[in-house]
Amino acid sequence: MIKLLTIIGARPQIIKAAAISRAIQGLYADEISEILVHTGQHYDQNMSEVFFNELNIPQPDYNLGIGSMHPAVQTAKMIDAIFGVLEKEEPNWLLVYGDTNSTLAGSLAANKAEIPLIHIEAGLRSYNKSMPEENNRIVADHFSTLLFCPTQTAEENLRKEGFFINTIPEFHIDRPGIFNCGDVMYDNSKFFGDLAENKQSLLEKNSLKENQFIFFTCHRPVNTDVKENLSSIFRACLQLADRGEEIFMPLHPRTIKALEQRAPAILEELNSHENIVVHPPVSFLEISLLEKKCKMVITDSGGVQKEAFFFKKPCLVLRDETEWVELVESGSAILVGANTEKIVEQFEVLMSKTLSFPQIFGRGNAAEIICERILESS
Ligand code: UD1
Ligand code: UDP
C-alpha cells in the first residue's frame, strides 16, 4: 500500500483534490491510501467546508489551522506544521496542487524531510515573477520527482527551463518523471457538469436567464490591492450594467474587503445597481451552473478562465498575461488587463465572434493517469 500525503489549503486546491480522491476511492483503494492535510489557508465556510460534502472529498485527516497572515510568516508556519505531520506519518509521497503558499510550503517541507514530491499542474508559467504564484510554482516544479502537466504548453515550458522529459522510471529529484496527463479540473467539470443542473434555484432566486447574464469574478492582488485597477475593473462592470447587461458576481473575501477599504463609493453603486448581483462565494456546483448558463465570463481567476473554456463560453481575462496561453490562442479568451475601455470594447468584440474550443486539456481522465503513474513510479 502506497501512502500518499496530499496538501490542500486554498479553494482551488480543495476542488482539485476531489478528482484524485475520487479516483483513489473508486479505482485504487487497495493500492493507495491518501492522507489529506488542510493547511487552513482558506477557512470561511464558503471558501473551504462547502466543497467537502458537495464534491465528496474525505474530511481532512489534519487541519493545521494556519489562517491569513503575512505570506512569509504563513509559509513558515505551514512548513513547520507540515513537517510535524511528515515525521509522524512517514508517507511515500507528498502531493501538492497548483501554485499557492500552501503549495510552496508543502514543497519545501517535502524537500527538507526528503520525501519525494508530486506536483499537479506542473510547468505552467506566466513569466511574471511579481505574481507570488509564479515563484511558488517554479519552486514546486524544481523540487518534484513527479511532474504532471495539464497541457502540452506546460510540458514545453519545462523543456525550455532545462528539464529532460523522462517517462520511464526510476525517477528522483535529479531525474524527475514528467507527464502530460490532462487537467484534473477538466475531469471535475466533466464529472460535476450535469449534477450542477440541480442548482437551478440559484438562477431563479437571482432572476438569471440562460445566455442573458455575464458571470464575473476577481481576486488577484494586482486587481484588488492597487486602487486604480480595482476602480477601473468595477467601473467597467458599472458601464456594462448601465448598457443593460446583467452581471452576477460572487466576490472573494479579499475583493469585498478591498472594495470596502479602497472604493466604498463603487461598492455602494454595485450594490444598488438593478443589473448587478454582488454575492458571497458560491459552491462548485453553483459556479459550474453559472458558467454553463452565462453568455460571457469576465475573470482574473486561473480556474474560472479554464472552466469558461470547458463550458464553451467566451472569456475576458482581467490580466495582462496568462499561464493558460492556449485559451487566448484559441480566440475564445481575450486579455484585457484592468483597463475600463478595453474591457467594455472587447466585450462587444468577443460577443460577436464565432468561437472554437479545441481539446487542449486531455480527455477527462487525468486523475486516473496520475494514479497509474504514481503506482508505476513507487
Ligand atoms: C490565494 C492564492 C491564489 C489563489 C487564491 C484562490 C497564494 C499566494 N494565493 O489567494 O493563488 O488564486 O488563493 O482563491 O497562495 N480570506 C478570508 N477568508 C478565507 C480566506 C481568505 O477572509 O477563508 C481573506 C483574508 O483577508 C486574506 C485574504 O482573503 O488575507 C487573502 O487570502 P490568501 O489566502 O492570502 O490569498 P488569496 O487572495 O485567497
Ligand atoms: N470557485 C467556486 N466558487 C466561487 C469562485 C470560484 O467554487 O465563488 C471555484 C472555481 O470554479 C474554480 C476555483 O474555485 O474551480 C478557482 O478558484 P479561484 O478563482 O479562487 O483561484 P484560482 O483558480 O485563480 O487560483
CSV table of C-alpha atoms and ligand atoms in Angstrom, one decimal:
chain,number,residue,atom,x,y,z
A,1,MET,CA,0.0,0.0,0.0
A,2,ILE,CA,1.4,3.4,-1.0
A,3,LYS,CA,0.9,6.2,1.5
A,4,LEU,CA,0.2,9.5,-0.3
A,5,LEU,CA,0.1,12.7,1.7
A,6,THR,CA,-1.8,15.5,0.0
A,7,ILE,CA,-1.6,19.1,0.9
A,8,ILE,CA,-4.6,21.3,0.3
A,9,GLY,CA,-5.3,24.8,1.7
A,10,ALA,CA,-6.8,27.3,-0.8
A,11,ARG,CA,-10.2,26.9,-2.5
A,12,PRO,CA,-8.9,25.7,-6.0
A,13,GLN,CA,-6.8,23.0,-4.3
A,14,ILE,CA,-9.6,21.6,-2.4
A,15,ILE,CA,-11.6,21.4,-5.6
A,16,LYS,CA,-8.7,19.8,-7.5
A,17,ALA,CA,-8.3,17.2,-4.7
A,18,ALA,CA,-11.8,16.0,-5.5
A,19,ALA,CA,-10.6,14.4,-8.8
A,20,ILE,CA,-7.7,12.4,-7.3
A,21,SER,CA,-9.7,11.4,-4.2
A,22,ARG,CA,-12.5,10.2,-6.4
A,23,ALA,CA,-10.1,8.1,-8.5
A,24,ILE,CA,-8.4,6.6,-5.4
A,25,GLN,CA,-11.8,5.8,-3.7
A,26,GLY,CA,-13.2,4.3,-6.9
A,27,LEU,CA,-10.2,2.5,-8.5
A,28,TYR,CA,-7.2,2.4,-6.3
A,29,ALA,CA,-8.4,2.0,-2.7
A,30,ASP,CA,-6.4,-1.3,-2.3
A,31,GLU,CA,-3.2,0.3,-3.6
A,32,ILE,CA,-3.1,3.9,-2.5
A,33,SER,CA,-4.0,5.3,0.9
A,34,GLU,CA,-4.4,9.1,0.9
A,35,ILE,CA,-3.9,11.3,3.9
A,36,LEU,CA,-5.4,14.8,3.4
A,37,VAL,CA,-3.7,17.7,5.2
A,38,HIS,CA,-5.5,21.1,5.1
A,39,THR,CA,-3.2,24.0,5.9
A,40,GLY,CA,-6.1,26.2,6.8
A,41,GLN,CA,-5.1,28.9,4.3
A,42,HIS,CA,-8.8,29.3,3.4
A,43,TYR,CA,-11.1,28.8,6.3
A,44,ASP,CA,-14.5,30.5,5.7
A,45,GLN,CA,-17.3,28.0,5.3
A,46,ASN,CA,-17.9,29.1,1.7
A,47,MET,CA,-14.2,29.0,0.8
A,48,SER,CA,-13.5,25.6,2.2
A,49,GLU,CA,-16.0,23.4,4.1
A,50,VAL,CA,-18.7,23.8,1.4
A,51,PHE,CA,-16.6,21.8,-1.1
A,52,PHE,CA,-16.0,18.7,1.0
A,53,ASN,CA,-19.6,17.5,1.2
A,54,GLU,CA,-20.6,18.7,-2.2
A,55,LEU,CA,-17.7,17.1,-4.1
A,56,ASN,CA,-17.5,14.0,-1.8
A,57,ILE,CA,-13.9,14.8,-0.6
A,58,PRO,CA,-13.0,13.0,2.6
A,59,GLN,CA,-12.7,15.2,5.6
A,60,PRO,CA,-9.0,16.2,6.1
A,61,ASP,CA,-7.0,13.9,8.4
A,62,TYR,CA,-5.2,17.0,9.7
A,63,ASN,CA,-6.3,20.7,9.7
A,64,LEU,CA,-3.3,22.8,10.6
A,65,GLY,CA,-5.4,25.9,11.2
A,66,ILE,CA,-3.0,28.4,9.7
A,67,GLY,CA,-5.1,31.3,8.5
A,68,SER,CA,-4.4,34.7,7.0
A,69,MET,CA,-1.2,36.5,7.9
A,70,HIS,CA,1.9,37.9,6.1
A,71,PRO,CA,2.8,35.3,3.4
A,72,ALA,CA,6.3,34.9,4.8
A,73,VAL,CA,5.0,34.0,8.3
A,74,GLN,CA,2.2,32.0,6.9
A,75,THR,CA,4.5,29.9,4.7
A,76,ALA,CA,7.0,29.4,7.6
A,77,LYS,CA,4.2,28.2,10.0
A,78,MET,CA,2.9,25.9,7.3
A,79,ILE,CA,6.3,24.3,6.7
A,80,ASP,CA,6.8,23.7,10.4
A,81,ALA,CA,3.3,22.2,10.9
A,82,ILE,CA,3.6,20.0,7.7
A,83,PHE,CA,7.0,18.8,8.8
A,84,GLY,CA,5.4,17.6,12.1
A,85,VAL,CA,2.9,15.6,10.1
A,86,LEU,CA,5.5,14.1,7.8
A,87,GLU,CA,7.6,12.9,10.8
A,88,LYS,CA,4.5,11.2,12.2
A,89,GLU,CA,3.1,9.7,9.0
A,90,GLU,CA,6.3,8.9,7.0
A,91,PRO,CA,4.5,8.9,3.7
A,92,ASN,CA,5.9,7.5,0.5
A,93,TRP,CA,5.0,10.7,-1.4
A,94,LEU,CA,3.9,14.2,-0.8
A,95,LEU,CA,1.5,15.7,-3.3
A,96,VAL,CA,0.9,19.4,-4.0
A,97,TYR,CA,-1.5,21.2,-6.4
A,98,GLY,CA,-1.1,24.4,-8.2
A,99,ASP,CA,0.8,27.5,-7.0
A,100,THR,CA,-0.4,28.9,-3.7
A,101,ASN,CA,1.5,29.4,-0.5
A,102,SER,CA,0.3,26.0,0.7
A,103,THR,CA,1.9,24.5,-2.4
A,104,LEU,CA,5.2,26.3,-1.7
A,105,ALA,CA,5.1,25.2,2.0
A,106,GLY,CA,4.4,21.6,1.1
A,107,SER,CA,7.2,21.6,-1.5
A,108,LEU,CA,9.7,23.0,0.9
A,109,ALA,CA,8.7,20.7,3.8
A,110,ALA,CA,8.9,17.6,1.5
A,111,ASN,CA,12.3,18.7,0.3
A,112,LYS,CA,13.7,19.2,3.8
A,113,ALA,CA,12.1,15.9,5.0
A,114,GLU,CA,13.5,14.1,2.0
A,115,ILE,CA,10.0,12.9,0.9
A,116,PRO,CA,9.6,12.7,-2.9
A,117,LEU,CA,7.3,15.4,-4.2
A,118,ILE,CA,4.5,15.2,-6.7
A,119,HIS,CA,3.3,18.4,-8.4
A,120,ILE,CA,0.0,18.5,-10.2
A,121,GLU,CA,-0.4,21.5,-12.6
A,122,ALA,CA,3.3,21.4,-13.3
A,123,GLY,CA,5.0,23.5,-15.9
A,124,LEU,CA,2.6,26.5,-16.0
A,125,ARG,CA,4.3,29.8,-16.4
A,126,SER,CA,3.0,33.4,-16.7
A,127,TYR,CA,6.6,34.7,-16.9
A,128,ASN,CA,5.6,37.3,-14.4
A,129,LYS,CA,7.5,36.9,-11.1
A,130,SER,CA,5.7,39.8,-9.5
A,131,MET,CA,2.9,37.3,-9.0
A,132,PRO,CA,3.6,35.1,-5.9
A,133,GLU,CA,2.1,32.2,-7.8
A,134,GLU,CA,4.8,32.2,-10.4
A,135,ASN,CA,7.5,31.8,-7.8
A,136,ASN,CA,5.6,29.2,-5.9
A,137,ARG,CA,5.1,27.0,-9.0
A,138,ILE,CA,8.7,27.3,-10.1
A,139,VAL,CA,9.9,26.0,-6.7
A,140,ALA,CA,7.3,23.2,-6.7
A,141,ASP,CA,8.4,22.1,-10.2
A,142,HIS,CA,12.1,22.1,-9.4
A,143,PHE,CA,11.7,20.2,-6.1
A,144,SER,CA,9.5,17.5,-7.7
A,145,THR,CA,10.1,13.9,-8.6
A,146,LEU,CA,6.9,13.5,-10.5
A,147,LEU,CA,5.5,16.4,-12.5
A,148,PHE,CA,2.0,16.2,-14.0
A,149,CYS,CA,1.5,18.8,-16.7
A,150,PRO,CA,-2.1,19.7,-17.7
A,151,THR,CA,-1.2,20.8,-21.3
A,152,GLN,CA,1.4,20.4,-24.0
A,153,THR,CA,2.5,24.0,-23.4
A,154,ALA,CA,3.2,23.3,-19.8
A,155,GLU,CA,5.5,20.4,-20.8
A,156,GLU,CA,7.2,22.6,-23.4
A,157,ASN,CA,7.8,25.3,-20.7
A,158,LEU,CA,9.6,22.7,-18.5
A,159,ARG,CA,11.7,21.6,-21.5
A,160,LYS,CA,12.7,25.3,-22.1
A,161,GLU,CA,13.7,25.5,-18.5
A,162,GLY,CA,16.1,22.6,-18.9
A,163,PHE,CA,14.0,19.7,-17.8
A,164,PHE,CA,14.5,16.5,-19.8
A,165,ILE,CA,11.2,14.7,-20.4
A,166,ASN,CA,11.7,11.3,-18.7
A,167,THR,CA,8.8,9.0,-18.8
A,168,ILE,CA,10.4,5.7,-17.7
A,169,PRO,CA,11.2,5.0,-14.0
A,170,GLU,CA,13.3,5.2,-11.9
A,171,PHE,CA,12.7,8.8,-11.1
A,172,HIS,CA,14.3,11.1,-8.5
A,173,ILE,CA,14.6,14.8,-7.9
A,174,ASP,CA,17.5,15.0,-10.4
A,175,ARG,CA,15.7,12.8,-13.0
A,176,PRO,CA,12.1,13.6,-12.5
A,177,GLY,CA,9.2,11.9,-14.4
A,178,ILE,CA,7.3,14.3,-16.5
A,179,PHE,CA,3.8,13.5,-17.9
A,180,ASN,CA,1.3,15.5,-19.9
A,181,CYS,CA,-1.8,13.9,-18.4
A,182,GLY,CA,-4.5,16.5,-19.0
A,183,ASP,CA,-6.1,18.7,-16.4
A,184,VAL,CA,-7.8,17.3,-13.3
A,185,MET,CA,-10.1,20.3,-13.4
A,186,TYR,CA,-11.4,19.1,-16.8
A,187,ASP,CA,-12.1,15.8,-15.1
A,188,ASN,CA,-14.1,17.7,-12.5
A,189,SER,CA,-16.0,19.9,-14.8
A,190,LYS,CA,-17.0,16.8,-16.9
A,191,PHE,CA,-17.9,14.8,-13.8
A,192,PHE,CA,-19.9,17.6,-12.0
A,193,GLY,CA,-21.2,19.5,-15.0
A,194,ASP,CA,-24.5,17.6,-15.2
A,195,LEU,CA,-25.0,17.5,-11.4
A,196,ALA,CA,-24.8,21.3,-11.4
A,197,GLU,CA,-28.2,21.4,-13.1
A,198,ASN,CA,-29.6,20.6,-9.6
A,199,LYS,CA,-28.7,24.2,-8.6
A,200,GLN,CA,-31.2,25.9,-10.8
A,201,SER,CA,-32.8,27.6,-7.7
A,202,LEU,CA,-29.8,29.9,-7.6
A,203,LEU,CA,-30.6,31.2,-11.1
A,204,GLU,CA,-34.3,31.6,-10.2
A,205,LYS,CA,-33.6,33.4,-6.9
A,206,ASN,CA,-31.4,35.9,-8.7
A,207,SER,CA,-33.6,36.2,-11.9
A,208,LEU,CA,-30.8,34.9,-14.1
A,209,LYS,CA,-31.8,33.6,-17.6
A,210,GLU,CA,-29.8,31.3,-19.8
A,211,ASN,CA,-27.4,33.2,-22.0
A,212,GLN,CA,-28.6,36.6,-20.7
A,213,PHE,CA,-26.0,37.4,-18.0
A,214,ILE,CA,-22.3,38.0,-17.5
A,215,PHE,CA,-20.6,35.9,-14.9
A,216,PHE,CA,-17.8,37.8,-13.1
A,217,THR,CA,-15.1,37.0,-10.6
A,218,CYS,CA,-12.0,39.0,-9.5
A,219,HIS,CA,-9.5,38.3,-6.7
A,220,ARG,CA,-5.9,38.8,-7.9
A,221,PRO,CA,-3.8,41.1,-5.6
A,222,VAL,CA,-2.8,43.3,-8.6
A,223,ASN,CA,-6.5,43.9,-9.2
A,224,THR,CA,-7.7,44.2,-5.6
A,225,ASP,CA,-4.8,45.9,-3.9
A,226,VAL,CA,-4.0,48.5,-6.5
A,227,LYS,CA,-6.8,51.1,-6.1
A,228,GLU,CA,-6.7,52.3,-9.7
A,229,ASN,CA,-7.0,48.7,-11.1
A,230,LEU,CA,-9.8,47.9,-8.6
A,231,SER,CA,-11.7,51.0,-9.6
A,232,SER,CA,-11.1,50.6,-13.3
A,233,ILE,CA,-12.4,47.0,-13.3
A,234,PHE,CA,-15.5,47.7,-11.3
A,235,ARG,CA,-16.2,50.9,-13.3
A,236,ALA,CA,-16.2,48.7,-16.4
A,237,CYS,CA,-18.8,46.5,-14.8
A,238,LEU,CA,-21.0,49.5,-14.0
A,239,GLN,CA,-20.7,50.7,-17.6
A,240,LEU,CA,-21.8,47.3,-18.9
A,241,ALA,CA,-24.6,47.2,-16.4
A,242,ASP,CA,-25.7,50.7,-17.5
A,243,ARG,CA,-26.0,49.4,-21.0
A,244,GLY,CA,-28.4,46.8,-19.8
A,245,GLU,CA,-26.0,43.8,-19.2
A,246,GLU,CA,-26.9,41.7,-16.2
A,247,ILE,CA,-23.9,40.7,-14.1
A,248,PHE,CA,-23.6,38.1,-11.4
A,249,MET,CA,-20.5,38.5,-9.2
A,250,PRO,CA,-19.7,36.1,-6.3
A,251,LEU,CA,-16.8,38.0,-4.7
A,252,HIS,CA,-13.8,36.6,-2.9
A,253,PRO,CA,-13.4,37.9,0.7
A,254,ARG,CA,-10.2,39.6,-0.4
A,255,THR,CA,-12.2,41.6,-3.0
A,256,ILE,CA,-15.1,42.6,-0.8
A,257,LYS,CA,-12.6,43.8,1.8
A,258,ALA,CA,-10.7,45.7,-0.9
A,259,LEU,CA,-13.8,47.4,-2.1
A,260,GLU,CA,-14.9,48.3,1.4
A,261,GLN,CA,-11.5,49.9,2.1
A,262,ARG,CA,-10.4,51.4,-1.2
A,263,ALA,CA,-13.6,52.0,-3.2
A,264,PRO,CA,-16.6,52.2,-0.9
A,265,ALA,CA,-18.5,54.5,-3.3
A,266,ILE,CA,-18.1,52.0,-6.1
A,267,LEU,CA,-19.3,49.2,-3.8
A,268,GLU,CA,-22.4,51.2,-3.0
A,269,GLU,CA,-23.1,51.7,-6.7
A,270,LEU,CA,-22.6,48.0,-7.4
A,271,ASN,CA,-24.9,47.0,-4.5
A,272,SER,CA,-27.6,49.4,-5.6
A,273,HIS,CA,-27.5,48.7,-9.4
A,274,GLU,CA,-30.5,46.9,-10.6
A,275,ASN,CA,-28.5,44.8,-13.2
A,276,ILE,CA,-25.7,43.7,-10.8
A,277,VAL,CA,-25.9,41.0,-8.1
A,278,VAL,CA,-23.0,41.1,-5.6
A,279,HIS,CA,-23.0,37.7,-3.9
A,280,PRO,CA,-20.8,35.8,-1.4
A,281,PRO,CA,-18.6,33.0,-2.9
A,282,VAL,CA,-20.7,30.1,-4.3
A,283,SER,CA,-20.2,26.4,-4.2
A,284,PHE,CA,-18.5,24.4,-7.0
A,285,LEU,CA,-21.8,23.1,-8.4
A,286,GLU,CA,-23.3,26.5,-8.3
A,287,ILE,CA,-20.4,28.1,-10.1
A,288,SER,CA,-20.4,25.3,-12.7
A,289,LEU,CA,-24.1,26.1,-13.4
A,290,LEU,CA,-23.4,29.8,-13.6
A,291,GLU,CA,-20.5,29.2,-16.0
A,292,LYS,CA,-22.7,26.9,-18.1
A,293,LYS,CA,-25.6,29.2,-18.4
A,294,CYS,CA,-24.0,32.7,-18.7
A,295,LYS,CA,-23.3,34.5,-22.0
A,296,MET,CA,-19.8,35.5,-21.1
A,297,VAL,CA,-17.3,35.1,-18.3
A,298,ILE,CA,-15.2,38.0,-17.1
A,299,THR,CA,-12.5,36.9,-14.6
A,300,ASP,CA,-8.9,37.1,-13.4
A,301,SER,CA,-9.1,33.5,-11.9
A,302,GLY,CA,-6.9,30.8,-13.4
A,303,GLY,CA,-9.6,28.1,-12.7
A,304,VAL,CA,-12.5,30.1,-13.9
A,305,GLN,CA,-10.8,31.0,-17.2
A,306,LYS,CA,-10.5,27.3,-18.0
A,307,GLU,CA,-14.0,26.5,-16.8
A,308,ALA,CA,-15.3,29.1,-19.2
A,309,PHE,CA,-13.5,27.2,-22.0
A,310,PHE,CA,-14.7,23.8,-20.8
A,311,PHE,CA,-18.3,25.1,-21.0
A,312,LYS,CA,-17.6,26.7,-24.3
A,313,LYS,CA,-18.1,30.3,-23.2
A,314,PRO,CA,-16.2,33.4,-24.3
A,315,CYS,CA,-14.0,34.9,-21.6
A,316,LEU,CA,-12.4,38.3,-20.9
A,317,VAL,CA,-9.3,37.8,-18.7
A,318,LEU,CA,-8.6,40.7,-16.3
A,319,ARG,CA,-4.9,40.3,-16.6
A,320,ASP,CA,-2.0,41.3,-18.9
A,321,GLU,CA,-0.8,37.8,-19.3
A,322,THR,CA,-2.0,34.3,-18.5
A,323,GLU,CA,-0.3,30.9,-17.9
A,324,TRP,CA,-3.2,29.3,-19.8
A,325,VAL,CA,-2.0,30.7,-23.1
A,326,GLU,CA,-4.0,28.2,-25.2
A,327,LEU,CA,-7.2,29.9,-24.2
A,328,VAL,CA,-6.0,33.2,-25.8
A,329,GLU,CA,-4.6,31.4,-28.8
A,330,SER,CA,-7.9,29.6,-29.4
A,331,GLY,CA,-9.5,33.1,-29.7
A,332,SER,CA,-12.2,32.3,-27.1
A,333,ALA,CA,-10.4,34.4,-24.4
A,334,ILE,CA,-9.0,37.9,-24.6
A,335,LEU,CA,-6.6,39.6,-22.2
A,336,VAL,CA,-8.0,42.9,-21.2
A,337,GLY,CA,-6.0,43.8,-18.0
A,338,ALA,CA,-7.6,46.2,-15.7
A,339,ASN,CA,-8.5,48.7,-18.4
A,340,THR,CA,-12.1,50.0,-18.4
A,341,GLU,CA,-12.2,51.0,-22.1
A,342,LYS,CA,-10.6,47.7,-23.2
A,343,ILE,CA,-13.0,45.6,-21.0
A,344,VAL,CA,-16.1,47.3,-22.4
A,345,GLU,CA,-14.8,47.4,-26.0
A,346,GLN,CA,-13.6,43.8,-26.1
A,347,PHE,CA,-16.9,42.6,-24.5
A,348,GLU,CA,-18.6,43.7,-27.8
A,349,VAL,CA,-15.8,42.2,-30.0
A,350,LEU,CA,-15.9,38.8,-28.2
A,351,MET,CA,-19.7,38.6,-28.2
A,352,SER,CA,-19.8,39.0,-32.0
A,353,LYS,CA,-17.1,36.3,-32.7
A,354,THR,CA,-17.6,32.7,-33.7
A,355,LEU,CA,-15.6,30.7,-31.3
A,356,SER,CA,-13.9,27.3,-31.3
A,357,PHE,CA,-12.9,25.2,-28.3
A,358,PRO,CA,-10.3,22.5,-29.3
A,359,GLN,CA,-9.4,19.7,-27.0
A,360,ILE,CA,-6.4,21.0,-25.1
A,361,PHE,CA,-6.9,19.7,-21.5
A,362,GLY,CA,-6.9,16.0,-22.1
A,363,ARG,CA,-9.8,13.6,-22.1
A,364,GLY,CA,-11.2,14.0,-18.6
A,365,ASN,CA,-9.2,11.1,-17.1
A,366,ALA,CA,-6.2,13.0,-15.8
A,367,ALA,CA,-6.7,11.7,-12.2
A,368,GLU,CA,-6.6,8.1,-13.3
A,369,ILE,CA,-3.4,8.6,-15.4
A,370,ILE,CA,-1.8,10.3,-12.4
A,371,CYS,CA,-2.7,7.4,-10.0
A,372,GLU,CA,-1.3,4.9,-12.6
A,373,ARG,CA,2.0,6.8,-12.9
A,374,ILE,CA,2.4,7.1,-9.2
A,375,LEU,CA,1.9,3.4,-8.8
A,376,GLU,CA,4.4,2.6,-11.6
A,377,SER,CA,6.9,5.0,-10.0
A,378,SER,CA,6.7,3.7,-6.4
B,1,UD1,C1,-4.8,32.5,-2.7
B,1,UD1,C2,-3.7,32.1,-3.6
B,1,UD1,C3,-4.1,32.4,-5.1
B,1,UD1,C4,-5.4,31.7,-5.4
B,1,UD1,C5,-6.5,32.0,-4.4
B,1,UD1,C6,-7.7,31.2,-4.7
B,1,UD1,C7,-1.5,32.5,-2.7
B,1,UD1,C8,-0.2,33.3,-2.8
B,1,UD1,N1,-2.5,32.9,-3.4
B,1,UD1,O1,-5.1,33.9,-2.9
B,1,UD1,O2,-3.1,31.9,-5.9
B,1,UD1,O3,-5.8,32.1,-6.7
B,1,UD1,O4,-6.0,31.8,-3.1
B,1,UD1,O5,-8.8,31.7,-4.1
B,1,UD1,O6,-1.4,31.5,-2.1
B,1,UD1,N2,-9.8,35.5,3.4
B,1,UD1,C9,-10.9,35.4,4.1
B,1,UD1,N3,-11.4,34.1,4.3
B,1,UD1,C10,-10.8,33.0,3.8
B,1,UD1,C11,-9.6,33.1,3.1
B,1,UD1,C12,-9.1,34.4,2.9
B,1,UD1,O7,-11.5,36.3,4.5
B,1,UD1,O8,-11.3,31.9,4.0
B,1,UD1,C13,-9.2,36.8,3.1
B,1,UD1,C14,-8.3,37.3,4.2
B,1,UD1,O9,-8.5,38.7,4.4
B,1,UD1,C15,-6.9,37.1,3.5
B,1,UD1,C16,-7.3,37.4,2.0
B,1,UD1,O10,-8.6,36.9,1.8
B,1,UD1,O11,-5.9,38.0,4.0
B,1,UD1,C17,-6.3,36.7,1.1
B,1,UD1,O12,-6.2,35.3,1.3
B,1,UD1,P1,-4.9,34.4,0.9
B,1,UD1,O13,-5.1,33.0,1.1
B,1,UD1,O14,-3.7,35.1,1.5
B,1,UD1,O15,-4.8,34.8,-0.6
B,1,UD1,P2,-5.9,34.7,-1.8
B,1,UD1,O16,-6.1,36.0,-2.3
B,1,UD1,O17,-7.1,33.9,-1.3
B,2,UDP,N1,-15.0,28.8,-7.3
B,2,UDP,C1,-16.1,28.5,-6.6
B,2,UDP,N2,-16.9,29.4,-6.1
B,2,UDP,C2,-16.6,30.8,-6.3
B,2,UDP,C3,-15.5,31.1,-7.0
B,2,UDP,C4,-14.7,30.1,-7.5
B,2,UDP,O1,-16.3,27.3,-6.4
B,2,UDP,O2,-17.4,31.6,-5.8
B,2,UDP,C5,-14.1,27.8,-7.9
B,2,UDP,C6,-13.9,27.9,-9.4
B,2,UDP,O3,-15.0,27.2,-10.1
B,2,UDP,C7,-12.6,27.2,-9.7
B,2,UDP,C8,-11.9,27.6,-8.4
B,2,UDP,O4,-12.8,27.9,-7.4
B,2,UDP,O5,-12.7,25.8,-9.8
B,2,UDP,C9,-10.9,28.7,-8.7
B,2,UDP,O6,-10.6,29.3,-7.6
B,2,UDP,P1,-10.1,30.8,-7.5
B,2,UDP,O7,-10.7,31.6,-8.6
B,2,UDP,O8,-10.3,31.2,-6.1
B,2,UDP,O9,-8.5,30.6,-7.7
B,2,UDP,P2,-7.5,30.4,-9.0
B,2,UDP,O10,-8.0,29.4,-9.9
B,2,UDP,O11,-7.4,31.8,-9.6
B,2,UDP,O12,-6.2,30.1,-8.3
